[in-house]
Amino acid sequence: MLSRRRTRPAPRPDAADPWPFVGMVGMATTFFLYAASAPFTPWWVQALMLVWWALCLLVASAWFTLHPRWVPWVAVVSALSWFAVVVPGGIWLGWE
């Protein structure tokens, strides 16, 4: 009697990898964090943060096909950067 092992089917060569799409959704989410912080950050901090977000978006766009599994990490870095700027600024510098 032959035993049959269950194996995963081979991925199709034209199958799309979901990770770059997950990363771009994350980038859209972090944009709302950056944009919503305008009322309680100084204008120059807001401008620098939006430039940083645009650079992260540029990197995520470039890595969309080159390194698709790295794109979500760009969104994570973008979110952590926002927290690293806004939370200490609000606590120690008194941004309101």
XYZ file of C-alpha atoms in Angstrom:
96
model
C 0.000 0.000 0.000
C 1.338 3.376 -0.970
C 1.393 6.101 1.613
C 0.548 9.553 0.404
C 2.205 12.511 2.032
C 0.376 15.744 2.070
C 2.447 18.491 0.607
C 1.737 22.065 -0.175
C 1.152 22.851 -3.792
C 3.967 24.774 -5.406
C 3.272 28.500 -5.553
C 2.361 29.798 -8.938
C 5.114 31.863 -10.523
C 2.646 34.639 -11.321
C 1.093 34.711 -7.836
C 1.235 38.117 -6.175
C 3.003 38.449 -2.846
C 0.669 40.101 -0.293
C 3.393 41.725 1.832
C 4.010 44.861 -0.257
C 0.270 45.565 -0.195
C 0.232 45.125 3.579
C 3.132 47.561 3.800
C 1.399 50.161 1.644
C -1.728 49.922 3.789
C 0.556 50.513 6.767
C 2.060 53.546 5.053
C -1.423 54.959 4.431
C -2.236 54.377 8.095
C 0.885 56.152 9.290
C 0.094 59.103 7.027
C -3.002 59.739 9.121
C -0.847 59.708 12.261
C 1.521 62.242 10.751
C -1.235 64.472 9.358
C -3.330 64.391 12.534
C -0.433 65.555 14.682
C -0.475 69.033 13.070
C -2.620 70.700 15.770
C -0.233 69.848 18.592
C 3.230 70.012 17.008
C 5.163 73.086 15.915
C 4.952 73.803 12.201
C 8.611 73.017 11.561
C 8.342 69.631 13.310
C 5.238 68.867 11.263
C 7.054 69.787 8.050
C 10.059 67.611 8.921
C 7.834 64.696 9.888
C 5.938 64.885 6.588
C 9.230 64.974 4.681
C 10.330 61.877 6.646
C 7.043 60.146 5.804
C 7.481 61.008 2.115
C 10.976 59.503 2.186
C 9.598 56.350 3.807
C 6.931 56.185 1.106
C 9.606 56.555 -1.560
C 11.587 53.676 -0.047
C 8.450 51.540 0.256
C 7.582 52.223 -3.376
C 11.074 51.332 -4.532
C 11.074 48.111 -2.517
C 7.574 47.120 -3.707
C 9.016 44.820 -6.357
C 12.673 44.616 -5.319
C 12.161 43.510 -1.709
C 8.425 42.895 -1.219
C 8.761 41.396 2.262
C 10.612 44.472 3.539
C 7.819 46.957 2.734
C 5.806 46.316 5.939
C 8.931 47.043 7.966
C 9.101 50.499 6.381
C 5.600 51.163 7.734
C 6.676 49.903 11.162
C 9.717 52.207 11.125
C 7.476 55.087 10.051
C 5.061 54.467 12.951
C 7.857 54.073 15.496
C 9.458 57.294 14.207
C 6.197 59.144 14.750
C 5.961 57.862 18.318
C 9.636 58.700 18.930
C 9.040 62.323 17.925
C 5.516 63.131 19.097
C 5.338 61.405 22.486
C 8.593 62.841 23.930
C 7.811 66.202 22.346
C 4.440 66.276 24.056
C 5.799 65.120 27.409
C 9.088 66.981 27.719
C 8.679 69.972 25.399
C 5.057 70.702 26.240
C 3.581 70.555 22.736
C -0.163 70.942 22.967
